[in-house]
N, CA and C of each residue as an Amber inpcrd file, in Angstrom:
protein
   477
 133.9170000  95.0210000  52.8060000 132.6140000  95.7180000  52.2700000
 131.5290000  94.4550000  52.9440000 130.7590000  94.9130000  53.9070000
 129.5310000  94.5160000  54.4570000 128.5340000  94.5050000  53.6030000
 127.6340000  93.4850000  53.3530000 126.1500000  93.6890000  52.5090000
 125.2420000  92.9980000  53.6140000 123.7770000  93.9890000  52.8570000
 122.4410000  93.9130000  53.3700000 121.8580000  93.4940000  52.5460000
 121.2020000  92.5770000  52.4650000 120.6650000  91.8970000  51.7940000
 119.2580000  92.0680000  52.2330000 118.2940000  92.5330000  51.4510000
 117.0230000  92.5610000  51.6590000 115.5870000  91.4900000  50.1860000
 115.0050000  90.9840000  50.7540000 114.7000000  89.8940000  50.1970000
 115.1870000  89.0980000  49.4340000 116.1760000  88.5030000  49.4650000
 117.1880000  87.4050000  48.7620000 116.8150000  86.4910000  49.0770000
 117.9230000  85.2610000  48.0420000 118.0550000  83.8270000  47.9280000
 119.1750000  83.5180000  49.4010000 119.7070000  82.0390000  49.3000000
 120.4840000  81.6610000  49.9240000 121.4440000  81.4640000  48.6050000
 122.9810000  81.4110000  48.9120000 124.0680000  81.7210000  47.6380000
 123.3310000  80.3610000  47.3030000 123.1880000  79.8620000  45.5070000
 123.4460000  79.1090000  45.1720000 122.3900000  77.8800000  45.7110000
 121.2980000  78.6090000  45.5340000 119.7000000  77.9700000  45.5340000
 119.6920000  77.5140000  43.8380000 119.6580000  77.8660000  43.6860000
 118.9750000  77.7320000  42.0020000 119.7750000  77.9370000  41.2030000
 120.0080000  77.1570000  40.4600000 120.5510000  77.0670000  38.5330000
 120.3320000  77.8110000  37.2040000 118.7470000  78.9410000  37.9850000
 118.3750000  79.2140000  37.0290000 117.2830000  80.6010000  37.4360000
 116.3400000  81.3700000  36.9250000 115.4590000  82.4050000  37.3660000
 114.5640000  81.8780000  37.1610000 113.6530000  80.6780000  36.8970000
 112.6490000  80.2510000  37.0070000 112.8790000  79.7470000  37.8770000
 113.9900000  78.6500000  38.6230000 114.1710000  77.7480000  40.0290000
 113.6890000  78.7970000  41.4730000 114.3820000  79.7690000  41.0140000
 114.6470000  80.9180000  41.9240000 113.7760000  81.6390000  42.1330000
 111.9250000  81.4980000  41.6680000 111.0120000  82.4190000  42.0950000
 110.2490000  81.0700000  42.1690000 110.4570000  79.4350000  42.1090000
 109.7720000  78.4770000  42.2610000 109.1930000  78.2920000  43.9810000
 107.7050000  78.6970000  44.2490000 107.3480000  78.4400000  45.6640000
 107.1230000  77.0040000  45.3560000 107.0840000  76.7550000  46.4550000
 105.4290000  75.1060000  46.9760000 107.4270000  74.5650000  48.2020000
 106.3800000  73.6710000  48.8390000 107.5110000  72.4980000  49.4180000
 108.2750000  72.1200000  48.7140000 108.2040000  71.5060000  47.9490000
 109.2580000  70.7270000  46.6320000 110.3380000  72.4640000  46.0910000
 110.0890000  73.8040000  46.0690000 111.3230000  74.7720000  45.7860000
 112.6660000  73.8950000  46.4180000 113.5360000  74.6150000  45.0510000
 115.0650000  74.4430000  45.7670000 115.7890000  75.3640000  46.4050000
 114.7200000  76.4600000  46.7640000 115.0350000  77.6800000  47.7750000
 114.9040000  77.2380000  48.2860000 113.3810000  78.2500000  49.0240000
 112.6230000  77.8110000  50.3100000 112.1880000  76.6760000  50.0110000
 111.7210000  75.8660000  49.8190000 110.6400000  74.5690000  50.1570000
 111.5850000  73.3080000  50.9750000 109.9080000  73.5280000  52.1290000
 110.2640000  73.3600000  53.6710000 110.9900000  71.7450000  53.1100000
 111.0430000  71.0490000  51.6360000 111.4540000  69.3780000  51.6140000
 113.5860000  70.0540000  51.3690000 113.8840000  70.8330000  50.8580000
 115.2720000  71.5180000  51.1040000 115.6990000  71.1840000  52.2200000
 116.4920000  70.3600000  52.0290000 117.4660000  69.9630000  53.2840000
 119.2470000  70.0890000  53.7090000 119.1250000  71.2190000  52.9660000
 120.5160000  71.4650000  53.0080000 120.8260000  71.8850000  54.1060000
 122.0050000  71.4340000  54.5220000 122.4220000  71.5420000  55.7520000
 123.1850000  73.0110000  56.0100000 123.1900000  73.7100000  57.5110000
 124.2970000  74.7750000  57.2250000 125.7490000  74.3570000  56.8380000
 126.4810000  73.5980000  56.9590000 127.5400000  73.5720000  56.3600000
 127.5550000  73.5760000  54.9190000 126.5750000  72.6900000  54.2940000
 126.6140000  73.0630000  52.4430000 126.2870000  74.5030000  52.4060000
 125.5900000  75.2680000  52.8600000 124.8630000  76.6370000  52.4450000
 126.6480000  77.7490000  52.6000000 127.4050000  77.4520000  53.5400000
 128.6130000  77.7770000  54.0920000 129.5970000  77.3780000  52.3990000
 129.5620000  75.9140000  53.0080000 130.3980000  75.6040000  51.0750000
 130.0860000  76.4150000  50.2440000 128.9390000  76.1450000  49.9020000
 128.3670000  77.1190000  48.4100000 128.2990000  78.5050000  48.4510000
 129.0450000  79.3510000  49.8340000 129.4890000  80.9500000  49.8770000
 130.3890000  80.8090000  49.1150000 131.4530000  80.0450000  50.1060000
 133.0440000  79.9910000  49.9700000 133.2150000  79.3140000  48.5370000
 132.8210000  78.6530000  47.7070000 132.6690000  78.3690000  47.0630000
 132.8460000  79.0850000  45.6790000 131.7450000  80.5300000  46.1730000
 132.0380000  81.9770000  45.3150000 133.6780000  82.5140000  44.7400000
 134.6980000  81.7840000  46.1660000 135.8900000  82.7940000  46.5010000
 137.0040000  81.5060000  46.3640000 136.8180000  80.9720000  46.3560000
 137.6580000  79.6340000  45.9380000 138.9360000  80.2080000  46.7820000
 139.7630000  80.1170000  47.9430000 141.1680000  80.0440000  47.6760000
 141.4520000  81.7830000  48.6340000 140.1530000  82.8150000  49.0110000
 139.9980000  84.0300000  49.5660000 140.4770000  83.4450000  50.5360000
 141.4310000  84.2450000  50.9300000 142.0760000  84.2130000  52.5120000
 141.9550000  85.3710000  53.0920000 140.9590000  86.3520000  52.5540000
 140.7590000  87.8200000  53.4100000 140.0050000  87.1830000  54.2780000
 139.8700000  88.5320000  55.1340000 138.3430000  88.1700000  56.1310000
 137.0860000  88.5240000  55.5900000 136.3010000  87.7900000  55.7650000
 134.8380000  87.5940000  55.1160000 133.9910000  88.9780000  55.9560000
 132.9780000  89.6220000  55.3410000 132.0860000  90.4670000  55.8800000
 131.0110000  89.5850000  56.5160000 130.6490000  91.1630000  57.5460000
 129.4920000  91.3360000  58.3110000 128.4830000  91.0490000  57.1440000
 127.0080000  90.7280000  57.2600000 125.8010000  90.7220000  56.8520000
 125.1320000  90.8890000  57.6000000 123.8640000  91.5810000  56.8200000
 122.7650000  92.2490000  57.9540000 121.9660000  91.8630000  56.5760000
 120.8510000  90.9680000  57.2180000 119.5150000  90.0300000  56.2130000
 118.4180000  90.3530000  57.0150000 117.5210000  91.0010000  55.4260000
 116.1790000  91.6250000  55.5910000 115.0430000  90.7650000  54.9850000
 113.7540000  90.3790000  55.5790000 113.1470000  89.9840000  54.9530000
 111.4230000  90.5210000  55.2460000 110.8190000  89.6030000  54.2470000
 109.0290000  90.3930000  54.9240000 108.7460000  88.5410000  55.0360000
 107.9810000  88.6080000  55.8630000 107.0730000  87.8000000  56.5400000
 106.0030000  86.9490000  55.3240000 106.0790000  88.0070000  55.0070000
 104.1140000  87.8450000  54.0750000 104.7960000  88.1070000  52.5810000
 106.0840000  87.4210000  52.3610000 106.5810000  87.8830000  51.0830000
 105.8550000  87.2000000  50.1000000 105.2790000  87.2150000  49.0010000
 104.7090000  86.2050000  48.4330000 105.7320000  85.4950000  46.9180000
 106.8040000  86.1160000  46.7440000 107.9810000  85.8720000  46.1390000
 108.9350000  84.9870000  46.0730000 109.3140000  85.8940000  47.7800000
 110.6220000  84.8350000  48.0970000 110.2060000  84.5450000  49.5580000
 109.9070000  83.4090000  49.7370000 109.4470000  82.6790000  51.2030000
 110.2420000  83.2560000  52.2000000 109.8940000  83.2130000  53.2550000
 110.8330000  83.5960000  54.9070000 111.8060000  82.9560000  54.9250000
 111.8510000  81.6210000  54.7950000 112.3800000  80.1390000  54.7940000
 113.4220000  80.7400000  54.4360000 114.0860000  81.7520000  53.3530000
 115.5750000  81.9180000  52.7530000 115.8030000  83.0370000  53.3640000
 115.5440000  83.3510000  54.7660000 116.8830000  83.9400000  55.1140000
 117.3260000  83.3540000  56.3500000 116.2820000  81.7510000  57.1070000
 116.8510000  81.3960000  57.8380000 118.2930000  80.5810000  56.6010000
 117.6720000  79.9870000  55.7520000 118.7460000  79.8250000  54.8510000
 119.8230000  80.4100000  54.9000000 119.7810000  82.0760000  53.8200000
 121.0430000  82.6300000  54.1040000 121.6360000  82.5410000  55.6210000
 120.7420000  83.1440000  57.1250000 121.7000000  83.1990000  58.0360000
 122.5000000  81.4980000  58.3240000 122.2260000  80.6330000  57.3770000
 122.6590000  79.0930000  58.2300000 124.1830000  79.3000000  57.3220000
 123.9150000  79.9130000  56.0050000 125.6640000  80.0440000  55.3650000
 126.1910000  80.7270000  55.9750000 126.0970000  82.0120000  56.0770000
 126.5980000  82.8870000  56.7760000 127.5890000  83.0190000  58.0870000
 126.2940000  82.2500000  59.2700000 127.0240000  81.6990000  59.9170000
 128.0810000  80.7410000  60.4970000 127.8470000  79.5770000  59.7500000
 128.4260000  78.6340000  58.8080000 130.4430000  79.2140000  58.4980000
 130.3940000  80.4160000  57.5170000 131.5140000  80.8040000  56.7890000
 131.6760000  81.8100000  58.1500000 131.3190000  81.9980000  58.4300000
 131.5020000  83.0350000  60.0220000 131.8360000  82.4890000  61.1320000
 132.0050000  81.1750000  61.0810000 132.1480000  80.6830000  62.5730000
 131.4630000  80.4510000  63.4450000 130.5150000  80.7060000  63.6690000
 129.4520000  81.1780000  64.5510000 127.8830000  80.2960000  64.8220000
 127.3550000  80.2240000  65.7950000 126.4990000  79.5630000  66.0620000
 124.8710000  79.9450000  65.1820000 124.8150000  79.5120000  65.0990000
 122.8960000  79.7300000  64.3660000 122.0310000  79.8460000  65.6710000
 122.5030000  79.5770000  66.8830000 121.5800000  80.8020000  67.3930000
 121.9950000  81.8320000  67.7600000 120.6910000  83.0540000  67.5910000
 120.9180000  84.3650000  68.0680000 121.6790000  84.4980000  69.5830000
 122.7440000  85.5730000  69.1990000 123.2400000  86.1670000  70.6040000
 121.6890000  86.7340000  71.2500000 121.2480000  87.5220000  70.6530000
 120.2390000  88.7290000  70.7410000 119.1250000  88.7760000  70.4090000
 117.6830000  89.0470000  70.9410000 116.9090000  88.9110000  69.9290000
 115.8320000  90.2190000  70.1000000 115.6280000  91.4220000  69.8930000
 114.6940000  91.5710000  70.1500000 113.7170000  92.5580000  69.0170000
 112.8490000  93.6580000  70.0270000 111.5450000  94.1410000  68.7550000
 111.8600000  94.9380000  68.2020000 112.5530000  95.8120000  67.4120000
 112.8770000  96.9340000  67.1760000 111.4210000  98.6150000  66.8750000
 110.8980000  97.0790000  66.1870000 108.9360000  97.6970000  66.1570000
 108.1810000  97.1800000  66.0470000 106.9590000  97.1300000  66.1390000
 105.8940000  96.2170000  66.0490000 105.7790000  95.9630000  65.0540000
 105.6730000  94.2150000  64.9960000 106.0030000  93.2560000  63.7410000
 107.4810000  93.1330000  63.3010000 108.3200000  93.5910000  63.3660000
 109.8170000  93.0170000  63.5930000 110.5120000  92.3500000  64.4810000
 111.1440000  91.6640000  64.3300000 112.5290000  90.6480000  64.8330000
 113.0000000  90.9830000  64.1970000 114.2660000  91.8410000  65.0890000
 115.9460000  91.6520000  65.1580000 116.3590000  90.7050000  65.8530000
 117.4950000  89.7470000  65.1700000 118.1000000  89.4150000  65.6270000
 119.4100000  89.0920000  65.3870000 120.6030000  88.9170000  66.1880000
 122.2490000  88.8260000  65.6150000 122.6780000  87.6380000  66.6670000
 123.4800000  87.2500000  65.8110000 124.3620000  86.2610000  65.8270000
 125.7690000  86.5890000  65.5690000 126.5380000  86.0710000  67.1640000
 128.1210000  86.1910000  67.3560000 128.5940000  87.4330000  68.1660000
 129.2210000  88.1790000  67.2410000 129.0530000  89.5560000  67.9750000
 128.7590000  90.4030000  66.9180000 127.5480000  90.0480000  66.6290000
 126.8710000  91.2620000  65.4920000 127.4670000  91.0410000  64.2020000
 128.0730000  89.6390000  64.1980000 128.4960000  90.1820000  62.4570000
 127.4000000  89.2610000  61.5770000 126.9040000  88.4180000  62.0400000
 125.1450000  88.4690000  61.3060000 123.7090000  88.6220000  61.8480000
 123.4630000  90.1260000  61.4400000 122.1570000  90.5190000  61.4910000
 120.6180000  90.0780000  61.1160000 119.7850000  89.5550000  61.2620000
 118.6400000  89.5740000  60.9010000 117.0980000  90.3320000  61.0520000
 116.3940000  90.5430000  60.1100000 114.9980000  91.6550000  60.4490000
 114.1970000  91.1300000  59.4570000 113.2650000  90.3280000  60.2570000
 112.2470000  89.6370000  59.5520000 110.6100000  90.7840000  60.1440000
 110.4450000  91.1540000  59.1030000 108.8430000  92.2110000  59.1820000
 107.9820000  91.4940000  59.1080000 106.6290000  91.0000000  60.0440000
 106.2450000  89.4940000  59.6960000 104.8770000  89.8260000  58.5230000
 104.6340000  91.6030000  58.9180000 103.1070000  91.6820000  57.4660000
 104.0570000  92.2400000  56.7140000 105.3950000  92.8010000  55.8910000
 105.4210000  92.5040000  54.8130000 105.9290000  92.0020000  53.6260000
 105.7170000  92.3270000  52.7250000 105.7990000  91.5110000  51.6210000
 106.9700000  91.3410000  50.8940000 107.0560000  91.7200000  49.6450000
 108.4690000  91.6150000  48.1320000 107.9510000  93.1680000  48.5790000
 108.1570000  93.9250000  49.0950000 108.5910000  96.0350000  49.2770000
 109.4450000  96.2190000  50.2810000 110.1320000  97.3830000  50.2320000
 111.1720000  98.0440000  50.8590000 110.1680000  98.4770000  52.5990000
 111.2980000  98.2860000  53.1040000 110.8750000  99.0370000  54.1280000
 110.9680000  99.9070000  54.8790000 110.2900000 100.7970000  54.9950000
 109.8510000 102.5190000  55.2410000 109.3340000 103.0630000  56.5490000
 109.8800000 103.9720000  56.5670000 108.9790000 104.7050000  57.7630000
 108.9680000 106.2300000  57.0980000 108.2370000 106.3150000  56.9670000
 107.7950000 108.1760000  56.6940000 108.1170000 108.4640000  57.2580000
 108.5710000 110.1720000  57.1480000 108.2960000 111.1400000  58.3770000
 110.0790000 111.9930000  57.8460000 109.5820000 112.8750000  59.0760000
 111.4190000 113.5280000  58.7120000 112.1290000 113.5390000  59.9510000
 113.5420000 113.1610000  60.3430000 114.4560000 113.2600000  60.6790000
 115.7400000 111.7830000  60.1840000 116.6700000 111.7070000  60.3880000
 117.6920000 111.0590000  59.3390000 117.2880000 109.9650000  59.9040000
 116.4660000 109.1520000  60.8030000 115.9910000 107.3170000  60.5620000
 114.8120000 107.4490000  60.1830000 114.2550000 108.6800000  59.1580000
 113.1300000 107.9840000  58.5280000 113.0780000 108.2020000  57.3010000
 112.0320000 107.3410000  55.7080000 112.5200000 107.2800000  54.9390000
 111.3150000 107.3330000  54.4660000 111.3710000 106.8930000  52.1940000
 110.0710000 106.7390000  52.0240000 108.5520000 107.6450000  52.0580000
 108.3630000 106.8480000  51.1300000 106.8120000 107.3200000  51.5270000
 105.9540000 106.6320000  51.4380000 104.7210000 107.1760000  52.1040000
 103.5610000 106.4180000  52.8900000 102.4120000 105.7160000  51.3570000
 102.3220000 104.6590000  51.4810000 101.8940000 103.6500000  50.7790000
 103.1830000 103.2070000  49.5570000 103.7560000 103.3780000  49.8880000
 104.8850000 103.0420000  49.0480000 106.3880000 102.2830000  49.9200000
 105.4850000 101.0410000  49.6380000 107.0970000  99.9500000  50.8930000
 105.5290000  99.6630000  51.7950000 106.5760000  98.7910000  53.0450000
 106.1880000  98.5530000  54.1240000 106.1120000 100.0270000  55.3240000
 105.3530000  99.9600000  55.4680000 105.4060000 100.5490000  56.9910000
 106.1150000 100.2020000  57.8100000 107.3540000  99.8190000  58.5110000
 107.6060000  99.7550000  59.8890000 108.4650000 100.7500000  60.4290000
 110.1280000 100.5640000  59.8930000 111.3850000 101.2270000  59.9140000
 111.8660000 100.9560000  58.9410000 112.2690000 102.4060000  58.8800000
 113.4930000 102.6930000  57.3260000 114.5970000 101.1140000  57.2580000
 113.8270000 100.6110000  56.7310000 115.6280000  99.5470000  56.2150000
 116.4850000  99.8020000  55.9430000 116.6540000 100.9650000  54.9850000
 118.5610000 101.5520000  54.4900000 118.8400000 102.5370000  55.5010000
 118.3860000 102.9010000  56.5430000 118.6950000 103.4220000  57.8440000
 119.7700000 102.6400000  57.8670000 118.9070000 102.2010000  58.7010000
 119.5700000 100.7370000  59.0040000 120.4790000  99.5210000  58.9020000
 120.3050000  99.6790000  57.1520000 121.5490000  98.6460000  56.8230000
 122.7220000  99.9520000  56.7590000 122.2120000 101.4310000  56.4370000
 123.4040000 102.4420000  56.4930000 124.2350000 102.1790000  57.5980000
 123.9100000 102.4350000  58.5600000 124.1900000 102.4580000  60.0870000
 124.9460000 100.6310000  60.1990000 124.7940000  99.7020000  59.8430000
 125.3930000  98.1210000  60.0710000 126.2780000  98.5270000  59.2100000
 126.7280000  98.7650000  57.9830000 127.4700000  99.5560000  56.7360000
 128.3270000 100.3530000  57.4580000 128.4160000 100.5300000  58.3540000
 129.4580000 101.8330000  59.3580000 129.1560000 103.3440000  58.4600000
 128.5790000 103.2630000  57.6150000 127.8030000 104.3580000  57.4820000
 127.0070000 105.6630000  57.7900000 126.8790000 107.7200000  58.1650000
 126.4560000 107.8800000  58.3880000 126.9600000 108.2420000  59.7110000
 128.0490000 107.6390000  60.7280000 128.3960000 108.5810000  62.0610000
 128.0830000 107.0340000  62.4670000
């Protein structure tokens, strides 16, 4: 199974819901003084299923650059953990702009993908219209590109 994460936090960054949503420089998850290194994030992920000998999944991570609930630094911390788990560099192998205000980065051979949508808050990325790569309703979500479509493609669904 290959997961797609829309505005989440790094695994194991908080022990309770209050800490999970705490913001500011000293917040346990996105705070600038959170000095957890990639190997530690990776250890937390590996610790979720100790002794697992199976293949690790590819991961796609989406985040809004203007999210008032979950700081965009969370995307970096998630990326750091998964690139460590998968043994690939934290430096992207490619960077593109699939839509205005959207930065997509690919790590390794596509094992990790990130999407940072500059003006998006804590809402779904949508692209209303007709066509398979369109979704959502105008005014409900952030109009940029259809996140569920790109996540489904990443997951190997829909051809």
